[in-house]
PDB file of C-alpha atoms in Angstrom:
ATOM      1  CA  MET A   1      33.535 -23.242 -20.051  1.00  0.00           C
ATOM      2  CA  PHE A   2      30.011 -24.589 -19.556  1.00  0.00           C
ATOM      3  CA  ASP A   3      31.303 -28.147 -20.053  1.00  0.00           C
ATOM      4  CA  LYS A   4      33.796 -27.669 -17.202  1.00  0.00           C
ATOM      5  CA  PHE A   5      30.917 -26.700 -14.893  1.00  0.00           C
ATOM      6  CA  TRP A   6      29.018 -29.929 -15.602  1.00  0.00           C
ATOM      7  CA  GLU A   7      32.221 -31.965 -15.315  1.00  0.00           C
ATOM      8  CA  LEU A   8      32.647 -30.569 -11.796  1.00  0.00           C
ATOM      9  CA  ILE A   9      28.997 -31.343 -10.961  1.00  0.00           C
ATOM     10  CA  ASP A  10      29.356 -34.901 -12.284  1.00  0.00           C
ATOM     11  CA  ALA A  11      32.512 -35.377 -10.199  1.00  0.00           C
ATOM     12  CA  GLN A  12      30.734 -34.115  -7.067  1.00  0.00           C
ATOM     13  CA  LEU A  13      27.776 -36.443  -7.637  1.00  0.00           C
ATOM     14  CA  LYS A  14      30.100 -39.406  -8.175  1.00  0.00           C
ATOM     15  CA  GLU A  15      32.001 -38.581  -4.997  1.00  0.00           C
ATOM     16  CA  LEU A  16      28.716 -38.264  -3.062  1.00  0.00           C
ATOM     17  CA  GLU A  17      27.979 -41.897  -3.968  1.00  0.00           C
ATOM     18  CA  GLY A  18      30.630 -42.809  -1.402  1.00  0.00           C
ATOM     19  CA  ALA A  19      29.571 -40.353   1.323  1.00  0.00           C
ATOM     20  CA  LYS A  20      29.057 -42.180   4.617  1.00  0.00           C
ATOM     21  CA  GLY A  21      28.234 -39.140   6.750  1.00  0.00           C
ATOM     22  CA  ALA A  22      27.308 -35.468   6.858  1.00  0.00           C
ATOM     23  CA  ASP A  23      30.979 -34.497   7.141  1.00  0.00           C
ATOM     24  CA  ASP A  24      31.652 -36.187   3.786  1.00  0.00           C
ATOM     25  CA  VAL A  25      28.794 -34.328   2.074  1.00  0.00           C
ATOM     26  CA  ILE A  26      29.881 -30.985   3.506  1.00  0.00           C
ATOM     27  CA  ARG A  27      33.502 -31.586   2.467  1.00  0.00           C
ATOM     28  CA  ILE A  28      32.448 -32.530  -1.080  1.00  0.00           C
ATOM     29  CA  LEU A  29      30.038 -29.587  -1.462  1.00  0.00           C
ATOM     30  CA  ALA A  30      31.977 -26.938   0.479  1.00  0.00           C
ATOM     31  CA  SER A  31      31.718 -23.451  -0.981  1.00  0.00           C
ATOM     32  CA  ASP A  32      32.837 -20.031   0.211  1.00  0.00           C
ATOM     33  CA  SER A  33      29.682 -18.478  -1.215  1.00  0.00           C
ATOM     34  CA  CYS A  34      27.069 -20.732   0.390  1.00  0.00           C
ATOM     35  CA  VAL A  35      24.481 -19.815   2.997  1.00  0.00           C
ATOM     36  CA  GLY A  36      24.555 -23.227   4.677  1.00  0.00           C
ATOM     37  CA  ASP A  37      27.384 -25.656   5.336  1.00  0.00           C
ATOM     38  CA  GLY A  38      27.675 -26.531   1.640  1.00  0.00           C
ATOM     39  CA  PHE A  39      26.079 -25.872  -1.721  1.00  0.00           C
ATOM     40  CA  PHE A  40      25.196 -27.985  -4.758  1.00  0.00           C
ATOM     41  CA  ALA A  41      25.222 -25.832  -7.894  1.00  0.00           C
ATOM     42  CA  GLY A  42      23.974 -28.550 -10.248  1.00  0.00           C
ATOM     43  CA  SER A  43      20.330 -28.680  -9.214  1.00  0.00           C
ATOM     44  CA  GLY A  44      19.230 -28.045 -12.811  1.00  0.00           C
ATOM     45  CA  GLY A  45      20.962 -31.174 -14.084  1.00  0.00           C
ATOM     46  CA  ASP A  46      19.764 -34.690 -14.753  1.00  0.00           C
ATOM     47  CA  GLU A  47      21.227 -36.275 -11.610  1.00  0.00           C
ATOM     48  CA  THR A  48      20.494 -35.257  -8.022  1.00  0.00           C
ATOM     49  CA  VAL A  49      22.163 -35.187  -4.630  1.00  0.00           C
ATOM     50  CA  TYR A  50      19.530 -37.534  -3.228  1.00  0.00           C
ATOM     51  CA  ASP A  51      20.128 -40.091  -6.006  1.00  0.00           C
ATOM     52  CA  SER A  52      23.832 -40.122  -5.180  1.00  0.00           C
ATOM     53  CA  LEU A  53      23.178 -40.358  -1.444  1.00  0.00           C
ATOM     54  CA  LEU A  54      20.667 -43.183  -1.922  1.00  0.00           C
ATOM     55  CA  THR A  55      23.417 -45.043  -3.791  1.00  0.00           C
ATOM     56  CA  ALA A  56      25.697 -44.393  -0.799  1.00  0.00           C
ATOM     57  CA  GLY A  57      23.155 -46.029   1.532  1.00  0.00           C
ATOM     58  CA  TRP A  58      21.425 -42.936   2.892  1.00  0.00           C
ATOM     59  CA  SER A  59      17.693 -42.872   3.695  1.00  0.00           C
ATOM     60  CA  PHE A  60      15.075 -40.128   3.752  1.00  0.00           C
ATOM     61  CA  LEU A  61      14.006 -38.671   7.097  1.00  0.00           C
ATOM     62  CA  TRP A  62      11.362 -36.537   5.379  1.00  0.00           C
ATOM     63  CA  SER A  63      10.738 -34.789   2.079  1.00  0.00           C
ATOM     64  CA  GLU A  64       8.509 -31.855   1.211  1.00  0.00           C
ATOM     65  CA  ALA A  65       9.743 -31.594  -2.400  1.00  0.00           C
ATOM     66  CA  ASP A  66      12.721 -32.605  -4.522  1.00  0.00           C
ATOM     67  CA  TYR A  67      14.359 -29.347  -3.417  1.00  0.00           C
ATOM     68  CA  TYR A  68      13.558 -29.599   0.332  1.00  0.00           C
ATOM     69  CA  TYR A  69      14.328 -32.747   2.309  1.00  0.00           C
ATOM     70  CA  ALA A  70      16.472 -34.336   5.016  1.00  0.00           C
ATOM     71  CA  MET A  71      18.430 -37.568   4.782  1.00  0.00           C
ATOM     72  CA  ARG A  72      20.174 -39.838   7.293  1.00  0.00           C
ATOM     73  CA  ALA A  73      23.628 -41.220   6.581  1.00  0.00           C
ATOM     74  CA  PRO A  74      24.865 -44.758   7.244  1.00  0.00           C
ATOM     75  CA  ASP A  75      26.818 -43.352  10.227  1.00  0.00           C
ATOM     76  CA  GLY A  76      23.619 -41.843  11.725  1.00  0.00           C
ATOM     77  CA  SER A  77      24.374 -38.204  10.917  1.00  0.00           C
ATOM     78  CA  ALA A  78      22.002 -36.163   8.762  1.00  0.00           C
ATOM     79  CA  ILE A  79      21.816 -33.324   6.262  1.00  0.00           C
ATOM     80  CA  THR A  80      19.000 -31.068   5.159  1.00  0.00           C
ATOM     81  CA  TYR A  81      18.867 -29.960   1.517  1.00  0.00           C
ATOM     82  CA  ILE A  82      17.067 -26.694   0.723  1.00  0.00           C
ATOM     83  CA  GLU A  83      17.248 -25.555  -2.901  1.00  0.00           C
ATOM     84  CA  GLY A  84      20.920 -26.479  -3.236  1.00  0.00           C
ATOM     85  CA  ASP A  85      21.988 -25.358   0.240  1.00  0.00           C
ATOM     86  CA  ILE A  86      23.241 -28.154   2.475  1.00  0.00           C
ATOM     87  CA  TYR A  87      22.842 -27.922   6.249  1.00  0.00           C
ATOM     88  CA  ARG A  88      24.241 -30.303   8.836  1.00  0.00           C
ATOM     89  CA  GLY A  89      21.483 -32.114  10.729  1.00  0.00           C
ATOM     90  CA  ASN A  90      17.726 -32.358  10.414  1.00  0.00           C
ATOM     91  CA  ARG A  91      16.439 -28.782  10.024  1.00  0.00           C
ATOM     92  CA  ARG A  92      12.727 -29.523  10.025  1.00  0.00           C
TER      93      ARG A  92
END
């Protein structure tokens, strides 16, 4: 059961490597139980959302910590990451 969880997380991270905009990230990380527009449940793992998005060509707008930052997509849209919650736009 635990292996299935990390398989899902790995698949999400791999898919994020191709995300070209905020809509892609929100689609990939959509969750009925999230506070924001999406949620990443694998924040305790070895790989991170920002690593995958950097691979996809995203850049940092700002970063307070590895659990609180905003990034800009290649299409100009942005997301803010707060402890696993994903929000559309720059929420600073």
